[in-house]
Amino acid sequence: MGLAVTIITAFSNVIIALIRKTIPMRIRIIVQLVVVAALVTIVSQILKAVAYDVSVQLSVYVGLIITNCILMGRLEAFAMMNKPWPSFLDGLGNGLGYAMILVIVGAVRELLGRGSLLGFQLIPQSVYNAGYMNNGMMTMPAMALILLGCVIWIHRSYFYKEK
């Protein structure tokens, strides 16, 4: 998923940067949405052809990249005002950042929800014998949003100190 977001963010930035001067301002959001939707469709089809099992697991989530407001915001804020190469680098950096957050949130959810990480049991059986139970709520989609809020809270409390 992180790779898909990174590829789509980087290449949508490049495409928008290339055609930015020809896009009428009143339909710029629609054009950006069409570019992102086309790239999502291409990535989804490639994923189905190359890694079908991964494609089935991600199913609807790849399609939701189209509605990613952060991606659209980068197109509007950066790609519409810059040349293709800086736009590609901006998209690549932002995509890798989004991928990093997806990995962090996914790892925490899997660890607390199942007691494992990448299929390896990390919480020892002795902890379960002592009364620990996996938190099944962590595997639910809503917990990803709550964890994302916690990551933002921790990041802001660490990096943004009031003077």
PDB file of C-alpha atoms in Angstrom:
ATOM      1  CA  MET A   1       0.000   0.000   0.000  1.00  0.00           C
ATOM      2  CA  GLY A   2       2.819   2.367   0.874  1.00  0.00           C
ATOM      3  CA  LEU A   3       4.535   1.668  -2.437  1.00  0.00           C
ATOM      4  CA  ALA A   4       1.288   2.319  -4.317  1.00  0.00           C
ATOM      5  CA  VAL A   5       0.772   5.639  -2.516  1.00  0.00           C
ATOM      6  CA  THR A   6       4.379   6.672  -3.163  1.00  0.00           C
ATOM      7  CA  ILE A   7       4.213   5.868  -6.883  1.00  0.00           C
ATOM      8  CA  ILE A   8       0.861   7.589  -7.335  1.00  0.00           C
ATOM      9  CA  THR A   9       1.907  10.682  -5.373  1.00  0.00           C
ATOM     10  CA  ALA A  10       5.202  11.068  -7.245  1.00  0.00           C
ATOM     11  CA  PHE A  11       3.842  10.554 -10.751  1.00  0.00           C
ATOM     12  CA  SER A  12       0.655  12.559 -10.248  1.00  0.00           C
ATOM     13  CA  ASN A  13       2.856  15.458  -9.118  1.00  0.00           C
ATOM     14  CA  VAL A  14       4.933  15.127 -12.290  1.00  0.00           C
ATOM     15  CA  ILE A  15       1.904  14.996 -14.579  1.00  0.00           C
ATOM     16  CA  ILE A  16       0.231  17.983 -12.942  1.00  0.00           C
ATOM     17  CA  ALA A  17       3.504  19.938 -13.018  1.00  0.00           C
ATOM     18  CA  LEU A  18       3.847  19.210 -16.747  1.00  0.00           C
ATOM     19  CA  ILE A  19       0.321  20.407 -17.616  1.00  0.00           C
ATOM     20  CA  ARG A  20      -0.107  23.066 -14.902  1.00  0.00           C
ATOM     21  CA  LYS A  21      -0.005  26.004 -17.300  1.00  0.00           C
ATOM     22  CA  THR A  22      -2.677  24.536 -19.578  1.00  0.00           C
ATOM     23  CA  ILE A  23      -5.221  23.697 -16.852  1.00  0.00           C
ATOM     24  CA  PRO A  24      -8.006  26.277 -16.529  1.00  0.00           C
ATOM     25  CA  MET A  25      -8.238  27.385 -12.895  1.00  0.00           C
ATOM     26  CA  ARG A  26     -11.974  26.663 -12.628  1.00  0.00           C
ATOM     27  CA  ILE A  27     -11.498  22.934 -13.367  1.00  0.00           C
ATOM     28  CA  ARG A  28      -8.070  22.317 -11.832  1.00  0.00           C
ATOM     29  CA  ILE A  29      -9.404  20.098  -9.012  1.00  0.00           C
ATOM     30  CA  ILE A  30     -11.313  17.953 -11.517  1.00  0.00           C
ATOM     31  CA  VAL A  31      -8.199  17.559 -13.678  1.00  0.00           C
ATOM     32  CA  GLN A  32      -6.131  16.621 -10.619  1.00  0.00           C
ATOM     33  CA  LEU A  33      -8.742  14.067  -9.602  1.00  0.00           C
ATOM     34  CA  VAL A  34      -8.790  12.532 -13.090  1.00  0.00           C
ATOM     35  CA  VAL A  35      -4.987  12.254 -13.125  1.00  0.00           C
ATOM     36  CA  VAL A  36      -4.944  10.567  -9.712  1.00  0.00           C
ATOM     37  CA  ALA A  37      -7.841   8.255 -10.657  1.00  0.00           C
ATOM     38  CA  ALA A  38      -6.069   7.201 -13.856  1.00  0.00           C
ATOM     39  CA  LEU A  39      -2.843   6.441 -11.982  1.00  0.00           C
ATOM     40  CA  VAL A  40      -4.728   4.525  -9.279  1.00  0.00           C
ATOM     41  CA  THR A  41      -6.418   2.435 -11.974  1.00  0.00           C
ATOM     42  CA  ILE A  42      -3.077   1.704 -13.648  1.00  0.00           C
ATOM     43  CA  VAL A  43      -1.392   0.780 -10.352  1.00  0.00           C
ATOM     44  CA  SER A  44      -4.357  -1.389  -9.381  1.00  0.00           C
ATOM     45  CA  GLN A  45      -4.253  -3.274 -12.700  1.00  0.00           C
ATOM     46  CA  ILE A  46      -0.478  -3.775 -12.478  1.00  0.00           C
ATOM     47  CA  LEU A  47      -0.886  -5.010  -8.912  1.00  0.00           C
ATOM     48  CA  LYS A  48      -3.531  -7.510 -10.047  1.00  0.00           C
ATOM     49  CA  ALA A  49      -1.264  -8.744 -12.843  1.00  0.00           C
ATOM     50  CA  VAL A  50       1.954  -8.975 -10.818  1.00  0.00           C
ATOM     51  CA  ALA A  51       0.861  -9.715  -7.232  1.00  0.00           C
ATOM     52  CA  TYR A  52      -2.719 -10.934  -7.286  1.00  0.00           C
ATOM     53  CA  ASP A  53      -2.756 -12.094  -3.640  1.00  0.00           C
ATOM     54  CA  VAL A  54      -1.624  -8.657  -2.450  1.00  0.00           C
ATOM     55  CA  SER A  55      -4.193  -7.056  -4.731  1.00  0.00           C
ATOM     56  CA  VAL A  56      -6.972  -9.132  -3.146  1.00  0.00           C
ATOM     57  CA  GLN A  57      -5.824  -8.209   0.369  1.00  0.00           C
ATOM     58  CA  LEU A  58      -5.678  -4.496  -0.434  1.00  0.00           C
ATOM     59  CA  SER A  59      -8.899  -4.684  -2.496  1.00  0.00           C
ATOM     60  CA  VAL A  60     -10.811  -1.452  -1.932  1.00  0.00           C
ATOM     61  CA  TYR A  61      -8.002   0.386  -0.126  1.00  0.00           C
ATOM     62  CA  VAL A  62      -6.028   1.047  -3.316  1.00  0.00           C
ATOM     63  CA  GLY A  63      -9.107   2.688  -4.823  1.00  0.00           C
ATOM     64  CA  LEU A  64      -9.407   4.927  -1.780  1.00  0.00           C
ATOM     65  CA  ILE A  65      -6.126   6.596  -2.726  1.00  0.00           C
ATOM     66  CA  ILE A  66      -8.224   8.608  -5.193  1.00  0.00           C
ATOM     67  CA  THR A  67      -9.999  10.330  -2.305  1.00  0.00           C
ATOM     68  CA  ASN A  68      -6.811  11.007  -0.356  1.00  0.00           C
ATOM     69  CA  CYS A  69      -7.088  14.695   0.506  1.00  0.00           C
ATOM     70  CA  ILE A  70      -3.420  14.903   1.478  1.00  0.00           C
ATOM     71  CA  LEU A  71      -2.401  13.772  -1.998  1.00  0.00           C
ATOM     72  CA  MET A  72      -4.756  16.284  -3.607  1.00  0.00           C
ATOM     73  CA  GLY A  73      -3.407  18.990  -1.311  1.00  0.00           C
ATOM     74  CA  ARG A  74       0.148  18.332  -2.476  1.00  0.00           C
ATOM     75  CA  LEU A  75      -0.957  18.605  -6.083  1.00  0.00           C
ATOM     76  CA  GLU A  76      -2.643  21.919  -5.370  1.00  0.00           C
ATOM     77  CA  ALA A  77       0.068  23.357  -3.126  1.00  0.00           C
ATOM     78  CA  PHE A  78       3.223  22.187  -4.885  1.00  0.00           C
ATOM     79  CA  ALA A  79       2.788  20.608  -8.304  1.00  0.00           C
ATOM     80  CA  MET A  80       0.575  23.418  -9.619  1.00  0.00           C
ATOM     81  CA  MET A  81       3.362  25.931  -8.891  1.00  0.00           C
ATOM     82  CA  ASN A  82       6.593  24.052  -9.617  1.00  0.00           C
ATOM     83  CA  LYS A  83       8.421  22.268 -12.406  1.00  0.00           C
ATOM     84  CA  PRO A  84       8.295  18.464 -12.913  1.00  0.00           C
ATOM     85  CA  TRP A  85      11.554  17.427 -11.221  1.00  0.00           C
ATOM     86  CA  PRO A  86      10.990  19.278  -7.928  1.00  0.00           C
ATOM     87  CA  SER A  87       7.374  18.071  -8.047  1.00  0.00           C
ATOM     88  CA  PHE A  88       8.530  14.473  -8.510  1.00  0.00           C
ATOM     89  CA  LEU A  89      10.886  14.781  -5.531  1.00  0.00           C
ATOM     90  CA  ASP A  90       8.115  16.359  -3.442  1.00  0.00           C
ATOM     91  CA  GLY A  91       5.734  13.548  -4.367  1.00  0.00           C
ATOM     92  CA  LEU A  92       8.368  10.903  -3.689  1.00  0.00           C
ATOM     93  CA  GLY A  93       9.221  12.363  -0.282  1.00  0.00           C
ATOM     94  CA  ASN A  94       5.597  12.768   0.713  1.00  0.00           C
ATOM     95  CA  GLY A  95       4.723   9.297  -0.549  1.00  0.00           C
ATOM     96  CA  LEU A  96       7.546   7.762   1.481  1.00  0.00           C
ATOM     97  CA  GLY A  97       6.349   9.705   4.510  1.00  0.00           C
ATOM     98  CA  TYR A  98       2.815   8.385   4.027  1.00  0.00           C
ATOM     99  CA  ALA A  99       4.219   4.869   3.613  1.00  0.00           C
ATOM    100  CA  MET A 100       6.188   5.234   6.840  1.00  0.00           C
ATOM    101  CA  ILE A 101       3.033   6.233   8.729  1.00  0.00           C
ATOM    102  CA  LEU A 102       1.144   3.291   7.193  1.00  0.00           C
ATOM    103  CA  VAL A 103       3.889   0.921   8.372  1.00  0.00           C
ATOM    104  CA  ILE A 104       3.988   2.397  11.885  1.00  0.00           C
ATOM    105  CA  VAL A 105       0.218   2.304  12.329  1.00  0.00           C
ATOM    106  CA  GLY A 106      -0.012  -1.190  10.821  1.00  0.00           C
ATOM    107  CA  ALA A 107       2.787  -2.528  13.034  1.00  0.00           C
ATOM    108  CA  VAL A 108       1.245  -1.152  16.229  1.00  0.00           C
ATOM    109  CA  ARG A 109      -2.196  -2.489  15.267  1.00  0.00           C
ATOM    110  CA  GLU A 110      -0.825  -5.945  14.495  1.00  0.00           C
ATOM    111  CA  LEU A 111       1.339  -6.089  17.618  1.00  0.00           C
ATOM    112  CA  LEU A 112      -1.415  -5.020  20.021  1.00  0.00           C
ATOM    113  CA  GLY A 113      -4.237  -6.726  18.128  1.00  0.00           C
ATOM    114  CA  ARG A 114      -2.644 -10.115  17.472  1.00  0.00           C
ATOM    115  CA  GLY A 115       0.548 -10.156  19.530  1.00  0.00           C
ATOM    116  CA  SER A 116       2.640 -10.735  16.427  1.00  0.00           C
ATOM    117  CA  LEU A 117       4.552  -8.790  13.821  1.00  0.00           C
ATOM    118  CA  LEU A 118       4.929 -10.044  10.244  1.00  0.00           C
ATOM    119  CA  GLY A 119       3.619 -13.429  11.374  1.00  0.00           C
ATOM    120  CA  PHE A 120       6.161 -13.866  14.180  1.00  0.00           C
ATOM    121  CA  GLN A 121       4.715 -14.134  17.682  1.00  0.00           C
ATOM    122  CA  LEU A 122       6.431 -11.381  19.725  1.00  0.00           C
ATOM    123  CA  ILE A 123       4.443 -11.534  22.933  1.00  0.00           C
ATOM    124  CA  PRO A 124       5.614 -14.666  24.761  1.00  0.00           C
ATOM    125  CA  GLN A 125       3.176 -17.315  25.900  1.00  0.00           C
ATOM    126  CA  SER A 126       4.098 -16.629  29.532  1.00  0.00           C
ATOM    127  CA  VAL A 127       2.541 -13.161  29.221  1.00  0.00           C
ATOM    128  CA  TYR A 128      -0.695 -14.741  27.973  1.00  0.00           C
ATOM    129  CA  ASN A 129      -0.538 -17.271  30.830  1.00  0.00           C
ATOM    130  CA  ALA A 130      -0.271 -14.340  33.252  1.00  0.00           C
ATOM    131  CA  GLY A 131      -3.580 -12.974  31.964  1.00  0.00           C
ATOM    132  CA  TYR A 132      -2.727 -10.772  28.974  1.00  0.00           C
ATOM    133  CA  MET A 133      -5.257 -10.804  26.138  1.00  0.00           C
ATOM    134  CA  ASN A 134      -4.861  -9.430  22.628  1.00  0.00           C
ATOM    135  CA  ASN A 135      -6.859  -6.273  22.008  1.00  0.00           C
ATOM    136  CA  GLY A 136      -9.200  -7.263  19.183  1.00  0.00           C
ATOM    137  CA  MET A 137     -10.316  -3.654  18.759  1.00  0.00           C
ATOM    138  CA  MET A 138      -6.858  -2.792  17.414  1.00  0.00           C
ATOM    139  CA  THR A 139      -7.566  -4.854  14.304  1.00  0.00           C
ATOM    140  CA  MET A 140     -10.656  -2.785  13.457  1.00  0.00           C
ATOM    141  CA  PRO A 141     -10.358   0.000  10.839  1.00  0.00           C
ATOM    142  CA  ALA A 142     -11.373   2.776  13.241  1.00  0.00           C
ATOM    143  CA  MET A 143      -8.309   2.124  15.388  1.00  0.00           C
ATOM    144  CA  ALA A 144      -6.069   3.153  12.508  1.00  0.00           C
ATOM    145  CA  LEU A 145      -7.545   6.652  12.734  1.00  0.00           C
ATOM    146  CA  ILE A 146      -7.133   6.752  16.508  1.00  0.00           C
ATOM    147  CA  LEU A 147      -3.526   5.556  16.221  1.00  0.00           C
ATOM    148  CA  LEU A 148      -2.825   8.141  13.532  1.00  0.00           C
ATOM    149  CA  GLY A 149      -4.107  10.806  15.919  1.00  0.00           C
ATOM    150  CA  CYS A 150      -1.773   9.452  18.608  1.00  0.00           C
ATOM    151  CA  VAL A 151       1.203   9.518  16.206  1.00  0.00           C
ATOM    152  CA  ILE A 152       0.438  13.157  15.324  1.00  0.00           C
ATOM    153  CA  TRP A 153       0.047  14.026  19.015  1.00  0.00           C
ATOM    154  CA  ILE A 154       3.400  12.412  19.913  1.00  0.00           C
ATOM    155  CA  HIS A 155       5.116  14.077  16.936  1.00  0.00           C
ATOM    156  CA  ARG A 156       3.785  17.523  17.813  1.00  0.00           C
ATOM    157  CA  SER A 157       4.588  17.195  21.502  1.00  0.00           C
ATOM    158  CA  TYR A 158       8.158  16.184  20.650  1.00  0.00           C
ATOM    159  CA  PHE A 159       8.947  18.622  17.810  1.00  0.00           C
ATOM    160  CA  TYR A 160       6.810  21.676  18.582  1.00  0.00           C
ATOM    161  CA  LYS A 161       7.691  23.244  21.906  1.00  0.00           C
ATOM    162  CA  GLU A 162       6.033  26.502  22.941  1.00  0.00           C
ATOM    163  CA  LYS A 163       8.415  29.328  23.711  1.00  0.00           C
TER     164      LYS A 163
END
